[in-house]
Structure formats: C-alpha cells, structure tokens
Tab-separated table of C-alpha atoms in Angstrom:
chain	number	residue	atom	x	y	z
W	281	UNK	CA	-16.014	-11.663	11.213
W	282	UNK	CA	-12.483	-10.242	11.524
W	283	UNK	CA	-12.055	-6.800	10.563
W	284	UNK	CA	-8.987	-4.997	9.156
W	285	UNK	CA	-9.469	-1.264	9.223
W	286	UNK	CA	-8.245	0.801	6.350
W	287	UNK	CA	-7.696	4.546	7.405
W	288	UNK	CA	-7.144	6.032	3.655
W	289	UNK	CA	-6.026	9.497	2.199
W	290	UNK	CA	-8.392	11.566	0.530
W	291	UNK	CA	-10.240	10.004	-2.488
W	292	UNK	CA	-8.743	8.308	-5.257
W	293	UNK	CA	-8.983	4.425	-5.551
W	294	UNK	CA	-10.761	3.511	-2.513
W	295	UNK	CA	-12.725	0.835	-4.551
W	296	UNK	CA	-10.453	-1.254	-4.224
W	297	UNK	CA	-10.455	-2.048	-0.982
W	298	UNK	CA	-14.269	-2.943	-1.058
W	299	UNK	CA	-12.944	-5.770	-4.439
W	300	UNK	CA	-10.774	-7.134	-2.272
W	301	UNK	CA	-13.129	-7.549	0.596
W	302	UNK	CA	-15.059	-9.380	-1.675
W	303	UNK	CA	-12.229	-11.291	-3.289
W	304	UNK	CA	-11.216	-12.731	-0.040
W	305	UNK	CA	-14.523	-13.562	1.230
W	306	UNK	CA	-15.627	-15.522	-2.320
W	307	UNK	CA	-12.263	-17.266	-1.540
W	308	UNK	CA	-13.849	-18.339	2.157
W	309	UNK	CA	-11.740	-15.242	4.633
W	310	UNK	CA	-15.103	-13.847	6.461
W	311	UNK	CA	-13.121	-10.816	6.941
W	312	UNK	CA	-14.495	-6.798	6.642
W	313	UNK	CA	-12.317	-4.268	5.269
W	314	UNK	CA	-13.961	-0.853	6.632
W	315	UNK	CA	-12.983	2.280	5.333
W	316	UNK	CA	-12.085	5.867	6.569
W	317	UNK	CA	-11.198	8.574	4.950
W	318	UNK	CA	-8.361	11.153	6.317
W	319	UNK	CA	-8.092	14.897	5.552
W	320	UNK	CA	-4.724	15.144	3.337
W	321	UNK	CA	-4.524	18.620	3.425
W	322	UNK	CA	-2.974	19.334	-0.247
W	323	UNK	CA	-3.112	16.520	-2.332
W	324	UNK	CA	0.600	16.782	-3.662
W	325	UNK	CA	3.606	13.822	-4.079
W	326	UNK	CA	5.923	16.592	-2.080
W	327	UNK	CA	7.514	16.111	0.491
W	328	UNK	CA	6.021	18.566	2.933
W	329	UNK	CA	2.739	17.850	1.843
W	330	UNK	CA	3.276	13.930	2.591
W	331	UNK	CA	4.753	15.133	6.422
W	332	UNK	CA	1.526	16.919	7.328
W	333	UNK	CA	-0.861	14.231	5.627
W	334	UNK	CA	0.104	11.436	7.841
W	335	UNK	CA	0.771	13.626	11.048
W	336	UNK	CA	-1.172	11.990	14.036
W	337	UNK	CA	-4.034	14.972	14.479
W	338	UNK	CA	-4.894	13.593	10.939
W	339	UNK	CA	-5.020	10.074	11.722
W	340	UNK	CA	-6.965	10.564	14.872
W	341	UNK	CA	-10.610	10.562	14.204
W	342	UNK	CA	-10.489	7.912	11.151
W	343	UNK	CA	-8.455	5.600	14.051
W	344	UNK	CA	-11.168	6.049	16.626
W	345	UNK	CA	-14.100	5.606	14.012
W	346	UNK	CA	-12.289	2.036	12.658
W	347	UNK	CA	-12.495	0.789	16.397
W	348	UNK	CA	-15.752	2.053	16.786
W	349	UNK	CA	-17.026	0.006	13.543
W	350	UNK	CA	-15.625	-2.981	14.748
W	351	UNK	CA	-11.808	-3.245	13.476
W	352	UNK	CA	-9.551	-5.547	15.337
W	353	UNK	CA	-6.404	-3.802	13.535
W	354	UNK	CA	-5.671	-0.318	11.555
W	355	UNK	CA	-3.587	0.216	8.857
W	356	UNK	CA	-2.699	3.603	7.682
W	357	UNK	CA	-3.339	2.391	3.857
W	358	UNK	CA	-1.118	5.110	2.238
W	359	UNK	CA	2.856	4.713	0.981
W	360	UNK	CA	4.251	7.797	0.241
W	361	UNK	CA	2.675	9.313	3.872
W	362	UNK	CA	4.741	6.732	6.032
W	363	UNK	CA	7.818	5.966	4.293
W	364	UNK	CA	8.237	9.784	4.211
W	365	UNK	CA	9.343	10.177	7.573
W	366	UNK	CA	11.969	7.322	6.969
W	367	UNK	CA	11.941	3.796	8.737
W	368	UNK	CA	12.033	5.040	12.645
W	369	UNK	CA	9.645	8.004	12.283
W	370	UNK	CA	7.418	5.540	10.243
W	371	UNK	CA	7.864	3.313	13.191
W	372	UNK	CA	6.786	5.663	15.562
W	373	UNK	CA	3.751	6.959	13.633
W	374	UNK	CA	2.726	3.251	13.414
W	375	UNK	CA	2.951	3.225	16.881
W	376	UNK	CA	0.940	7.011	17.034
W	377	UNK	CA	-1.963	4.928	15.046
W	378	UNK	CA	-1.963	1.509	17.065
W	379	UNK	CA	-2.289	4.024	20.771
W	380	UNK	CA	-5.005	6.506	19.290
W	381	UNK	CA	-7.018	3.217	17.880
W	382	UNK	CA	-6.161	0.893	20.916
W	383	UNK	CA	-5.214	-1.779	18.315
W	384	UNK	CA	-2.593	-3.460	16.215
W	385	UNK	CA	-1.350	-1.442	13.865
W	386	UNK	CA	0.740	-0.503	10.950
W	387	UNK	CA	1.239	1.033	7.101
W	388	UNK	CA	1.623	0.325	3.533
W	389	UNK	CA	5.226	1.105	3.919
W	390	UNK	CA	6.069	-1.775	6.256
W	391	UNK	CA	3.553	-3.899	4.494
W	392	UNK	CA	5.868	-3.833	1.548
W	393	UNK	CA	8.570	-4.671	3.717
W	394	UNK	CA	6.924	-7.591	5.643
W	395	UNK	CA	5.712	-8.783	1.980
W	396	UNK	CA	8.779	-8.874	0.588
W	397	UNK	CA	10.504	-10.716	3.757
W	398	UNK	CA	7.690	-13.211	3.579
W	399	UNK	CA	7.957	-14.241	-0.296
W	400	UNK	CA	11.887	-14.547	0.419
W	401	UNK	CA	12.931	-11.727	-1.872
W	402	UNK	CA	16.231	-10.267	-1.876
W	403	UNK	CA	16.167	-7.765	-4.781
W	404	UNK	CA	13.036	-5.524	-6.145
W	405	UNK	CA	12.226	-3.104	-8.390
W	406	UNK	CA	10.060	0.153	-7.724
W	407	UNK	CA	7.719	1.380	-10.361
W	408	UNK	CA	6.498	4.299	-8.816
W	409	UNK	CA	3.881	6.920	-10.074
W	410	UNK	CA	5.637	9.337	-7.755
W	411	UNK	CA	8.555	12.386	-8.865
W	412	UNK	CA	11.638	11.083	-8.401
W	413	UNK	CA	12.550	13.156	-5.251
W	414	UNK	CA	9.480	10.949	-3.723
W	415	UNK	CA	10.155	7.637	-5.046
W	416	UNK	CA	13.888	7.567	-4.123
W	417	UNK	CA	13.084	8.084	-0.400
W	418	UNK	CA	10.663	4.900	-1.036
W	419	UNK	CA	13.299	2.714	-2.354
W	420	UNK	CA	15.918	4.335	0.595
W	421	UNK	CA	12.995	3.130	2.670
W	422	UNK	CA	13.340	-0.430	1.221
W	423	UNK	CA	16.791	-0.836	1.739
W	424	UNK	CA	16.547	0.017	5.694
W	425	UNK	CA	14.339	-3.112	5.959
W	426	UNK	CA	17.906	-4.707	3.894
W	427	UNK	CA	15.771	-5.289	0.656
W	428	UNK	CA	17.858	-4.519	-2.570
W	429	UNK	CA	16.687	-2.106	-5.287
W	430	UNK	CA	18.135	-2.869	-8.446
W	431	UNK	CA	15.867	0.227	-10.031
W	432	UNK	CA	13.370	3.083	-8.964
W	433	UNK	CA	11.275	4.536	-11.834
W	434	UNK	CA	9.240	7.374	-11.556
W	435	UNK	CA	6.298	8.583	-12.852
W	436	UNK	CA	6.313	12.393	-11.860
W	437	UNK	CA	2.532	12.531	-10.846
W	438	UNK	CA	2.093	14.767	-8.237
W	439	UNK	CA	-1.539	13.964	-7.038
W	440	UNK	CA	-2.961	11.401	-5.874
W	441	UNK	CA	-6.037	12.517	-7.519
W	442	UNK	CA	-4.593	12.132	-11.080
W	443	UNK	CA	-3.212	8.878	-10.087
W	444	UNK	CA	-6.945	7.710	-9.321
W	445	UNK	CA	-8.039	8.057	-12.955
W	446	UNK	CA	-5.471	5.417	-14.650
W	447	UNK	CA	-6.195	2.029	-15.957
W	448	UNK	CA	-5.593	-0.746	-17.151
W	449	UNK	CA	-3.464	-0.006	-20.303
W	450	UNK	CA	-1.219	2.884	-17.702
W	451	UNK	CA	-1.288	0.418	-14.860
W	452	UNK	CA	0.699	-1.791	-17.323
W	453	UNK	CA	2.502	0.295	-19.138
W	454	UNK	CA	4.058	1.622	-15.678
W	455	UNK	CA	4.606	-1.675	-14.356
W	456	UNK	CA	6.506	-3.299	-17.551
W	457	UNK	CA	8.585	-0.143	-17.962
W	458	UNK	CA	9.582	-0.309	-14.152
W	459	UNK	CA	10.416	-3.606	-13.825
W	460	UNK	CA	14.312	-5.181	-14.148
W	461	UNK	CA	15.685	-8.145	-15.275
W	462	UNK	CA	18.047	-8.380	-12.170
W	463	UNK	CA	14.411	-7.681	-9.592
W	464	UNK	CA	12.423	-10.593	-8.623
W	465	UNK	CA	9.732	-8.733	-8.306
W	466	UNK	CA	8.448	-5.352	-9.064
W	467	UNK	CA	6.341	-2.992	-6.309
W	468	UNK	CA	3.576	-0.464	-7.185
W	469	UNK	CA	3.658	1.301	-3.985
W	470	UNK	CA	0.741	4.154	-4.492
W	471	UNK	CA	-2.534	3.283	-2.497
W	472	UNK	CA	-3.966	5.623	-5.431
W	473	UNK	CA	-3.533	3.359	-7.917
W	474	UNK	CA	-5.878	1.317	-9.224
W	475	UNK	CA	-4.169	-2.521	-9.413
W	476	UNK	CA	-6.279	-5.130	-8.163
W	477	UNK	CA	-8.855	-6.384	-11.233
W	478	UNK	CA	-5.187	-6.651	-12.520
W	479	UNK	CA	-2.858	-8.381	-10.717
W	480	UNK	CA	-2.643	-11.741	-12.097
W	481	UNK	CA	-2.611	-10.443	-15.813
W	482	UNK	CA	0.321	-8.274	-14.503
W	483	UNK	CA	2.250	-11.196	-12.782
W	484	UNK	CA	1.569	-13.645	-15.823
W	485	UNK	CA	3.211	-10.875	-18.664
W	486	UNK	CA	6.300	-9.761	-16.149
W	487	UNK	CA	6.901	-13.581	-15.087
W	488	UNK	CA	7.435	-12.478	-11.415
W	489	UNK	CA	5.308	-11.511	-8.620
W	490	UNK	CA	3.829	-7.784	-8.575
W	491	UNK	CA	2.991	-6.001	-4.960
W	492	UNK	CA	0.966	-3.603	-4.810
W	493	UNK	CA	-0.774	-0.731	-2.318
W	494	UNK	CA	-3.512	-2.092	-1.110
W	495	UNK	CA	-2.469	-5.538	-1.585
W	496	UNK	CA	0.292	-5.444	0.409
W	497	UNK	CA	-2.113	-3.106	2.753
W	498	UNK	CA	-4.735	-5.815	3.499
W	499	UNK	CA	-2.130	-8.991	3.531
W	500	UNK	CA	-0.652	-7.125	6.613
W	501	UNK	CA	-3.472	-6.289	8.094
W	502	UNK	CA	-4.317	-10.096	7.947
W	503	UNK	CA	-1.434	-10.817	9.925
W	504	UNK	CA	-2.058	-8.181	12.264
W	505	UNK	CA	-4.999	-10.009	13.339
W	506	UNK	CA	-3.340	-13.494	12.845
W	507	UNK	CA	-5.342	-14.650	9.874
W	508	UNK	CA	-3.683	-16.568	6.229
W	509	UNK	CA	-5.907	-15.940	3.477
W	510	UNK	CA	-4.740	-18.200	-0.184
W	511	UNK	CA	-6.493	-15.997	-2.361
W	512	UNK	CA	-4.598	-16.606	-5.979
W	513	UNK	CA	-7.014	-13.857	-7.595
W	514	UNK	CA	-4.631	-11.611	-5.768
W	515	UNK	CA	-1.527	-12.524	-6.532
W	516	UNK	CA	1.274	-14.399	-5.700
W	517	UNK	CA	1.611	-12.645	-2.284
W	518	UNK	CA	-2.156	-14.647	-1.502
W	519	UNK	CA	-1.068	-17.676	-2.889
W	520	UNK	CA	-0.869	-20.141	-0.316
C-alpha cells in the first residue's frame, strides 16, 4: 500500500484527511494517508506566526515519524505556512522537509500550483478564510507559478481553530462569494477548512472546478509517489 504522509498544523480539520483515505480506496487507490501533527506555536493567520509554524525544528519530528510509519512521500499539508515565505523560501523549506524525512516531498502551496498547471488553468480566483494581509501574499504566491488572479477575497479569520468549526452552509457561502466570472476556477486554500463531503455540490452550483487544501494536498502527494487516482467524489481535480 502506498503511503502519502500528511505532516499537519495543530488541530482543526484533520478528518478530512482520514475521508479521503477512504474515498480513494472505495474508488480502488490502496493508498494510506498517515497523519502527524506539528506544534504551531500560536495559532494566528499573521504573518510572524505563519514564519515560525512551518520553520524546520517544527517539521522535524512529524517528518521522521511519517517515514517511520511507512510514508513513501511527505507533504507539509498547510497553505498559509509555505506560501508565507514566498515561492523560493517555500522551495527551500520543501526541500528542508524532503532531507529531514529522506523522501519526496512538498506543500499545499505548490500543490495548488501543480493542480492548477495540470487542469490547464490560466486564471483563478482565491476565496480565502484568511485577513487580507495573508491572503494577498497567497494569490502573489500564485502568480510566481504565472497563474492569473482575477480576485482574492478574504475572510479575516485569524485561527485556524475557528476555521475548524465551519460547515457546510459557511463553506458555501465563502466559496460563491469568492468566486469570479472571469476565474475558471475558484481555490479554498486553508488546510483548516472543512471541504471534502462537499466538493462536488460546490463544483455543480459554481459551474467550475473548486480546489481545495487537502485536496490539492493528497493529489500531489499522489504524484509524488507516481500514482493517478480518478476519484470523481473529489472533484474535478480526481476526475480522470
């Protein structure tokens, strides 16, 4: 069984990365998503709180532990805690993660990026449950990898446990008011967010694929360890 390691911040919406584990595997993957949790320090949408929650003497243990359960990549499975540091210093934290684990590996940041590359997008939308100060720096991030953002919208949550405790009706509600006529699709980027019992329902009422955290999270780690899953119950992003 192939194993994509999730190293995650704190606790918030974890559960979803046990659904999709069983998503994928009802749709034939045999794959394990195992879980760590990482210290965050203070649990805040700043910016100096996001710098020291994905420096490497966090990231450390939760790395060793995934190898140790069996992981044959890691992905730092949090947004605002890589695409912080801007695309090079996200690129060398990747890196940080992938020598301290001895294994492929990479973040939710460039999983958005690869994601959108591999759907053939040109021009997104960012619905963010971040301030603004936060979720501009994620759509600056976008448009390093060349990806045009025709809108950020913000949420102005600050933690990540807040963020944890939304759902359905928010989930929506944040998605429709984020998205764009001009975006072909629109990206929830917060691995505290609660998306995936939702993601069809949210692609079928905004006519246009949705990515999300830990969607975009585990499709990456996938290709980390060279697997295609079609797995429509996630989205268009799993759809063949």
């Amino acid at each position: 069984m192939g194993g994509v390691g999730f190293l995650y911040p704190g606790y918030s919406a974890e559960d979803d990365v046990p659904r999709m584990e069983r998503l994928l595997n009802e749709a034939g993957a045999n794959v394990a998503l195992p879980l760590e949790h990482t210290d965050i320090g203070t649990d805040a949408h700043r910016v100096d709180a996001l710098l020291e929650m994905g420096a490497a003497h966090r990231l450390r243990d939760g790395a060793e532990v995934l190898r140790e359960r069996g992981a044959r990549a890691v992905m730092w499975a949090c947004t605002s805690a890589s695409f912080v540091f801007g695309w090079e210093g996200a690129r060398t934290q990747a890196g940080e993660l992938s020598r301290m684990a001895g294994l492929p590996a990479s973040s939710t940041s460039f999983a958005f990026a690869h994601a959108v590359r591999h759907l053939g997008l040109e021009r997104v939308a960012v619905a963010a449950t971040y301030p603004e100060d936060v979720a501009l720096l994620f759509g600056e991030f976008l448009e390093a990898a060349g990806i045009g953002v025709t809108r950020v919208t913000p949420a102005g949550i600050i933690t990540a446990a807040e963020v944890g405790t939304w759902g359905r009706a928010r989930v929506t509600e944040l998605a429709h008011k984020g998205d764009d006529p001009e975006a072909q699709a629109v990206l929830l980027p917060d691995t505290a967010l609660h998306t995936i019992a939702w993601l069809p329902q949210l692609e079928a009422e905004l006519g246009k694929p949705v990515l999300t955290a830990h969607q975009v999270t585990a499709w990456e780690g996938l290709r980390l360890i060279g697997r295609t899953v079609r797995c429509p119950r996630m989205g268009s992003l799993f759809a063949g």
